[in-house]
CSV table of C-alpha atoms in Angstrom, one decimal:
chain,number,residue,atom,x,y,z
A,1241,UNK,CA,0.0,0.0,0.0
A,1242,UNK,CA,1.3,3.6,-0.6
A,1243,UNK,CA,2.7,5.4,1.9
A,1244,UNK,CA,1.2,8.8,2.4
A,1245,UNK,CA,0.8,11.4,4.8
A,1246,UNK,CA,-2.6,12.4,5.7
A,1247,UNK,CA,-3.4,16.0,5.0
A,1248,UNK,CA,-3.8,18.9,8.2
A,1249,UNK,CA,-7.4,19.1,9.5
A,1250,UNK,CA,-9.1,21.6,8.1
A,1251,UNK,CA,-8.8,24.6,11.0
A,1252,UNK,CA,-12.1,25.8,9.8
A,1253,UNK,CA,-15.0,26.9,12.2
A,1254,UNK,CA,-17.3,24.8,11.4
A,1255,UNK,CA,-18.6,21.9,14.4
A,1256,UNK,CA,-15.9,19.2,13.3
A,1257,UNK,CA,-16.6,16.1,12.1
A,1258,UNK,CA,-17.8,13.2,14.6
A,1259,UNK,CA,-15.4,11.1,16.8
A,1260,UNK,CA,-12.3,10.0,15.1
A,1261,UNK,CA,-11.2,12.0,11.7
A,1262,UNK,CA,-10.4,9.6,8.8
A,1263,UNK,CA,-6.5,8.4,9.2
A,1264,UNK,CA,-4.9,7.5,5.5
A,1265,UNK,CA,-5.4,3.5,6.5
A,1266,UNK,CA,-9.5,4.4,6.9
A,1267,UNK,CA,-11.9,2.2,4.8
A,1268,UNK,CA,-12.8,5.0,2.5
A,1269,UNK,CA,-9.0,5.3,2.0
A,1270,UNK,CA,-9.0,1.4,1.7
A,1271,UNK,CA,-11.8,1.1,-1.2
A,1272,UNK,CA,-10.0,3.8,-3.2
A,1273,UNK,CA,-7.4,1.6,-3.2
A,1274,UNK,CA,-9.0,-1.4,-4.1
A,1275,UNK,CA,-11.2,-0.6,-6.5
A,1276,UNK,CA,-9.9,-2.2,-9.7
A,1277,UNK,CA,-8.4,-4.8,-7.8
A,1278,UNK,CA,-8.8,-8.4,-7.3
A,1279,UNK,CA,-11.3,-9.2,-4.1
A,1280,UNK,CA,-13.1,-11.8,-2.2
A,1281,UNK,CA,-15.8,-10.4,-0.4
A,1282,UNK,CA,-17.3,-13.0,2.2
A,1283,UNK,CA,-21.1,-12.7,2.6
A,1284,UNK,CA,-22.5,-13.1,6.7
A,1285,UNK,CA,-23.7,-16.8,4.9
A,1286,UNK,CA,-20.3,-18.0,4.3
A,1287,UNK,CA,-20.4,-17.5,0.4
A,1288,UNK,CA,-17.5,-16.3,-1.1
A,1289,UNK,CA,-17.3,-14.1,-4.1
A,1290,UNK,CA,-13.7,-13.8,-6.1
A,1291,UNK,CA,-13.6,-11.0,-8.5
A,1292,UNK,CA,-12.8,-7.7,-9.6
A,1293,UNK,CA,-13.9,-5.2,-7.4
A,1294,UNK,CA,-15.3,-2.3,-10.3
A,1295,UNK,CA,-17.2,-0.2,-8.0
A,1296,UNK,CA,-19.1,0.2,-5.0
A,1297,UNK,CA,-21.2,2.6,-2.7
A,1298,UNK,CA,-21.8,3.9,0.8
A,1299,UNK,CA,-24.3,1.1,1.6
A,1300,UNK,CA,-21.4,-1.3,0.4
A,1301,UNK,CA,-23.3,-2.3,-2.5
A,1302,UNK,CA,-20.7,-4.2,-4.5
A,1303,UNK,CA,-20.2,-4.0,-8.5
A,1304,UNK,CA,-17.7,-7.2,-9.6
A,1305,UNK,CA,-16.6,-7.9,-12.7
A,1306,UNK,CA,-15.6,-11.9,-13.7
A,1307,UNK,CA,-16.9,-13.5,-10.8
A,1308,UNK,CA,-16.6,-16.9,-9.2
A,1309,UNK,CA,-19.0,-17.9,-7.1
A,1310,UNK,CA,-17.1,-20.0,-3.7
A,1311,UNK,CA,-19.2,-22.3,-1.5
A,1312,UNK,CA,-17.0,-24.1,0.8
A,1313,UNK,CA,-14.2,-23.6,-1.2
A,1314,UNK,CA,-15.1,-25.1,-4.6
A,1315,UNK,CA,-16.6,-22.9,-7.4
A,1316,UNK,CA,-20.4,-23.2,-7.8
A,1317,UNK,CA,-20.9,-20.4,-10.4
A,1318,UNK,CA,-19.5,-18.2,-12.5
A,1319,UNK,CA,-20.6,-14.5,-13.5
A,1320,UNK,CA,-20.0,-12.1,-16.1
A,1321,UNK,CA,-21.0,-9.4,-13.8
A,1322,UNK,CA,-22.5,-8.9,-10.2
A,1323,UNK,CA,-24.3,-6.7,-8.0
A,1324,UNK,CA,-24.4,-7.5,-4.5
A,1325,UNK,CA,-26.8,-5.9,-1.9
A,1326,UNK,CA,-24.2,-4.1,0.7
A,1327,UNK,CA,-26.4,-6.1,3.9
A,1328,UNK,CA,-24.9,-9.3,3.1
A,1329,UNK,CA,-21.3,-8.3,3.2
A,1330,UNK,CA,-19.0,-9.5,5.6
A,1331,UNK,CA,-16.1,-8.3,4.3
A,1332,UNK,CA,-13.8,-6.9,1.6
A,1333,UNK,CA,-10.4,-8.2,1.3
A,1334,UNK,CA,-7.4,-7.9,-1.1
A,1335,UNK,CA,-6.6,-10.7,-3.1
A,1336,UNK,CA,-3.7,-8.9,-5.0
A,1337,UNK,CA,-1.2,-6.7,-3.7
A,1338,UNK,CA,-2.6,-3.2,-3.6
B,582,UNK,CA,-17.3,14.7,34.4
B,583,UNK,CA,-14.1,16.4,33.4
B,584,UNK,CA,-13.1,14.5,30.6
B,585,UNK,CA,-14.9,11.9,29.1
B,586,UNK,CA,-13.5,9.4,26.8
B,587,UNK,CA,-16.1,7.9,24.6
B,588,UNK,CA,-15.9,4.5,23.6
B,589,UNK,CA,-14.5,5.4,19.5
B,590,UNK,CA,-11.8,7.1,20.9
B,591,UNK,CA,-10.3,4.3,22.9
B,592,UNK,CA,-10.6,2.3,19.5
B,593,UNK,CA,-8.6,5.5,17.7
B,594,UNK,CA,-5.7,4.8,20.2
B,595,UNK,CA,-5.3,1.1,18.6
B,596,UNK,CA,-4.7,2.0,15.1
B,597,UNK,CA,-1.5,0.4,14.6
B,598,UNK,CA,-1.8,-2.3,16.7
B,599,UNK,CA,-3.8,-5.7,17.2
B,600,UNK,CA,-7.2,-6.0,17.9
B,601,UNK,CA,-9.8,-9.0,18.4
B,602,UNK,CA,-12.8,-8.3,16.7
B,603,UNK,CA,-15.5,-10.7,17.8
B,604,UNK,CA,-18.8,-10.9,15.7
B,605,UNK,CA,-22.3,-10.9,16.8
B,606,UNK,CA,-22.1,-14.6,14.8
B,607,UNK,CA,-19.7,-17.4,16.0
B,608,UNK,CA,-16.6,-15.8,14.0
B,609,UNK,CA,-14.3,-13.7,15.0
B,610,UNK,CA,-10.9,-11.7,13.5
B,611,UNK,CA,-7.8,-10.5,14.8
B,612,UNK,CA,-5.9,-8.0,12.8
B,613,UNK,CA,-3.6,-4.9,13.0
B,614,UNK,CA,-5.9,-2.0,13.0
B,615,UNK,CA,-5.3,0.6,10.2
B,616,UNK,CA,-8.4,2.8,10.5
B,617,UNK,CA,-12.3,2.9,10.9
B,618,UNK,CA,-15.6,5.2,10.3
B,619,UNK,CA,-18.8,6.4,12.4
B,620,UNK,CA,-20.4,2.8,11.7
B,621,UNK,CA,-16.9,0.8,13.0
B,622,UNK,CA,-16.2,-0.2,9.4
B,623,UNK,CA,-13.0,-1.1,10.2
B,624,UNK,CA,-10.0,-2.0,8.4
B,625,UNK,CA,-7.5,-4.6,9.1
B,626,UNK,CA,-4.1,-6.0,8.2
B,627,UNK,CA,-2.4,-9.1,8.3
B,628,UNK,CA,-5.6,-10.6,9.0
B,629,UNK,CA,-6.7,-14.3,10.6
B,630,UNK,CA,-10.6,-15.3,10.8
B,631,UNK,CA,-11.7,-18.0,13.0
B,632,UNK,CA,-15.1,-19.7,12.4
B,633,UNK,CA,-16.1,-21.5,15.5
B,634,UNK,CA,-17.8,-24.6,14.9
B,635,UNK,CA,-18.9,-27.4,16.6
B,636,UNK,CA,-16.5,-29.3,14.5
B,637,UNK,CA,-13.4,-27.1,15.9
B,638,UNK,CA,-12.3,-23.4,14.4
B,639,UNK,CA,-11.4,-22.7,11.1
B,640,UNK,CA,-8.6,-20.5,10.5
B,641,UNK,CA,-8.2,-18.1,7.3
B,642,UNK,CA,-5.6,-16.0,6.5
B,643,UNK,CA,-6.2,-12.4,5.0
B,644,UNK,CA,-4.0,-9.6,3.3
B,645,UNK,CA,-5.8,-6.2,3.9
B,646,UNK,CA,-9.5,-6.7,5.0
B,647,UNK,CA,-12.5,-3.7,5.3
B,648,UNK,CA,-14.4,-5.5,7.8
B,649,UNK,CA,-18.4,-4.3,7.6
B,650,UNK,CA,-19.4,-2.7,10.9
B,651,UNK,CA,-22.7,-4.0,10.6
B,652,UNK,CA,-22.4,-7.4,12.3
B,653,UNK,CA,-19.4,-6.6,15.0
B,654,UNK,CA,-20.6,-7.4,18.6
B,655,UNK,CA,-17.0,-6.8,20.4
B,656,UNK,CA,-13.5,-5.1,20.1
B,657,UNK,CA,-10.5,-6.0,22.5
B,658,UNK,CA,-7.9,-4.1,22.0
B,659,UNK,CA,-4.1,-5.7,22.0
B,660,UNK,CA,-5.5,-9.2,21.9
B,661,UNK,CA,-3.8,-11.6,19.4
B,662,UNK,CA,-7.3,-13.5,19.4
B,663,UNK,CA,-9.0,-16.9,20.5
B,664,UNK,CA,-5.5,-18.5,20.6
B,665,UNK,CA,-3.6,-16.1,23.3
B,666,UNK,CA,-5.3,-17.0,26.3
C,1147,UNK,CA,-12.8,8.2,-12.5
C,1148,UNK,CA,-13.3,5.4,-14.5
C,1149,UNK,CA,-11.5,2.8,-12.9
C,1150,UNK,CA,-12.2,-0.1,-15.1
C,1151,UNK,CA,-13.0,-0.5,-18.8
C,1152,UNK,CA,-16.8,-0.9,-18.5
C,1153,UNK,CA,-17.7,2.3,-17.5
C,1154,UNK,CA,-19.6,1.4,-14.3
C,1155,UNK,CA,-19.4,4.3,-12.0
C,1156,UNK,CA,-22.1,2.8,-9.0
C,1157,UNK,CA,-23.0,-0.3,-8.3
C,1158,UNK,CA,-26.5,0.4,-9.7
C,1159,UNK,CA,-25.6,0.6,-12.8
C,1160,UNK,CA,-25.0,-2.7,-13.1
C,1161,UNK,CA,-28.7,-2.9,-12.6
C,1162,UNK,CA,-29.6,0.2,-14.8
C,1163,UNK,CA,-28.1,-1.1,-18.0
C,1164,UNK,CA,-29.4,-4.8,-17.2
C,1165,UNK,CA,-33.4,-2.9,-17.5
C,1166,UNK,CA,-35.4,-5.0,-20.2
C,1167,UNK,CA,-32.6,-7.9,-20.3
C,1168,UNK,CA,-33.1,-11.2,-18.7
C,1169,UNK,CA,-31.4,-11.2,-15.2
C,1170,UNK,CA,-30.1,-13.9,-12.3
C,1171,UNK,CA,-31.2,-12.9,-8.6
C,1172,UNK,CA,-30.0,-14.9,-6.0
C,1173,UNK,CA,-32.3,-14.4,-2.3
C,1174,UNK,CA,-32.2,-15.4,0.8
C,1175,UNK,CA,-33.6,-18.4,1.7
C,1176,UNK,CA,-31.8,-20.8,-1.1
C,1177,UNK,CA,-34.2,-19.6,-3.9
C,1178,UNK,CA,-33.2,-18.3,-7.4
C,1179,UNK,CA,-34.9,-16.3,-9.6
C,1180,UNK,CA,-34.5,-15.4,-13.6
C,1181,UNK,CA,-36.6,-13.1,-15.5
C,1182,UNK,CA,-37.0,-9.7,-17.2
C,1183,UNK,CA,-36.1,-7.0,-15.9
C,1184,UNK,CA,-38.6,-4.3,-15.7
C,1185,UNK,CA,-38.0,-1.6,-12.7
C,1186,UNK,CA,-36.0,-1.0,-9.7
C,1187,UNK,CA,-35.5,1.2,-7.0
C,1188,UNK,CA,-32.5,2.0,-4.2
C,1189,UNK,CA,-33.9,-0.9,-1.8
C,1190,UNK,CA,-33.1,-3.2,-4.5
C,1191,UNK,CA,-37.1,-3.7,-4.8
C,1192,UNK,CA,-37.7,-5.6,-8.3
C,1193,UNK,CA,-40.2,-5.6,-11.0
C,1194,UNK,CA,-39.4,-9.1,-12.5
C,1195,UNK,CA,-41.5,-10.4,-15.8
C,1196,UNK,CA,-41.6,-14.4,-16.9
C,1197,UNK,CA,-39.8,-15.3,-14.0
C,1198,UNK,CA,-38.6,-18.7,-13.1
C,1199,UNK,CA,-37.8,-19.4,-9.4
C,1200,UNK,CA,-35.7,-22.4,-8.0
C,1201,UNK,CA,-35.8,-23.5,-4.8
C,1202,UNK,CA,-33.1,-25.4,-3.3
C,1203,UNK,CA,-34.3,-27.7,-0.6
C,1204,UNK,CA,-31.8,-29.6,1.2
C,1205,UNK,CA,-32.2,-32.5,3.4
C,1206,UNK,CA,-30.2,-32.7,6.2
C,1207,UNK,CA,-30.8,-36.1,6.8
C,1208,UNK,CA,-30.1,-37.8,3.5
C,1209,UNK,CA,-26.3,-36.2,3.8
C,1210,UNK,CA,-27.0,-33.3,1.9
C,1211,UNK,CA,-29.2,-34.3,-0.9
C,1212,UNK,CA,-31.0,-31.4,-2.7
C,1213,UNK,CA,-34.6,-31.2,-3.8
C,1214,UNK,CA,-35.1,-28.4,-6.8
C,1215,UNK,CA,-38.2,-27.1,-7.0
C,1216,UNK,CA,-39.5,-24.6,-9.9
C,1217,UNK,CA,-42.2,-22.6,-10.7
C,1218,UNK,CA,-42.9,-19.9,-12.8
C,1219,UNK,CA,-45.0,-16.5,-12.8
C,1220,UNK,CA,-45.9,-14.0,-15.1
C,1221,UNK,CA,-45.4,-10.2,-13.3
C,1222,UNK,CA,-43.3,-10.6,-9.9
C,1223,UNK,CA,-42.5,-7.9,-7.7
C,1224,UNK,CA,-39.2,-8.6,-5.2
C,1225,UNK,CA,-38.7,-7.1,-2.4
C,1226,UNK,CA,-35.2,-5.6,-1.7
C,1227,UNK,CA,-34.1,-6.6,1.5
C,1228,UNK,CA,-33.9,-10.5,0.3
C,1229,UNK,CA,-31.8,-9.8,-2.8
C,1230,UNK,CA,-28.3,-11.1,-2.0
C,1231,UNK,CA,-27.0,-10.6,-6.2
C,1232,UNK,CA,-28.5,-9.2,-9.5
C,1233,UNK,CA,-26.4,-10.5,-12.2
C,1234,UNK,CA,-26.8,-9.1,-15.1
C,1235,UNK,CA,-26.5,-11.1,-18.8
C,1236,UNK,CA,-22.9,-11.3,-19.8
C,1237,UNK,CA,-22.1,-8.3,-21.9
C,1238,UNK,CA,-19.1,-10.3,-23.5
């Protein structure tokens, strides 16, 4: 991962944003990075999905491109393309070096 | 009532560390903590999951992980896991 | 800001350019679902036309063994919170 230093905060007037301010290893900071990438998102079920991550949103609805579909580690389908609703995620992790 | 810590801000302090994430389900991670958001998105390095089963725990290994906030039940900070005590 | 070659910039675009084509759902509960398209909305609620649904019952007790079940319906209206994946034909 790139090594970067996060920016000042912002000395502005304004109320300041809740609790902790976004560090550079943050998930936003994480996804930006990712995006493009080679994934497996876990679902709460236990289903994998292996693919390339090509977008996603705030509800962590998930856009993947040449996906394999992994229950209990053999392939059970594969897909062109693939939306998945954000609620089933578990999580998003690297399967290439970002 | 001086100063109040709030519970986000103890988890703040362990960026850069390990921490034992343990899920509302019978899983749980352990991880060195890079950063987090408002829901406890959080996201992890050098990552093992353990799925507790009645058949024993399975252990898998991630690279970098955004763990979704939604189904976390419990964060111990410093905690190598399931396997340390 | 187009970080790969398809031009997808949300994940509901995906859905958006799959409108009128034949889709794969995937819900909760083991059952699967193909059929038209028609309308959508940010809960992931569906309008789906000649749909086929498969349902994947497993027995427990015979080690596994799994009963399909299909059926069909005209005009089908899904709602969001038990869509797991929308996939889309393959544009290749």
């Amino acid at each position: 991962m790139e090594e970067s230093t996060p920016p000042p905060p912002p000395n502005e007037s304004s109320p300041p944003p809740p609790p902790p301010a976004a560090t550079s290893g943050s998930p936003t900071d994480f996804l930006k990075g990712v995006v493009g990438k080679r994934v497996v998102v876990r679902l709460t079920s236990g289903v994998d999905y292996k693919g390339v991550l090509s977008c996603l949103d705030g509800y962590m609805n998930i856009a993947l491109e040449q996906t394999e579909e992994h229950v209990n580690g053999t392939i059970t389908n594969r897909y062109g393309d693939t939306f998945i609703r954000g609620n089933n995620v578990l999580y998003i992790s690297a399967a290439e070096a970002l | 009532m001086a100063s109040q810590i709030l519970p986000l801000e103890l988890i703040d302090r362990c960026i850069g560390s390990r921490i034992w994430v343990i899920m509302k389900t019978e899983r749980e991670f352990t991880g060195i903590l890079t950063g987090f958001d408002d829901f406890v998105n959080m996201v992890l390095e050098d990552v093992t999951e353990f799925e507790i089963t009645p058949q024993g725990t399975k252990k898998t290994k991630l690279a970098q992980t955004l763990l979704n906030g939604n189904n976390i039940c419990m964060l111990i900070p410093g905690s190598n896991g399931p396997e340390e005590s | 800001m187009d970080p790969s070659s398809s031009g997808i910039q949300e994940p509901f675009d995906l859905i958006r350019l799959s409108l009128s084509e034949r889709v794969f759902v995937k819900l909760r509960g083991d059952r699967e679902l193909s059929g038209i398209l028609h309308a959508y909305d940010g809960h992931m609620n569906l309008i789906l036309s000649d749909v086929e649904e498969t349902i994947m019952i497993v027995d427990e007790e015979g080690q596994g063994a799994v009963n399909i079940a299909k059926r069909k319906m005209n005009m089908l209206f899904v709602r969001g919170d038990g869509v797991i994946l929308v996939s889309p034909p393959s544009r290749t």
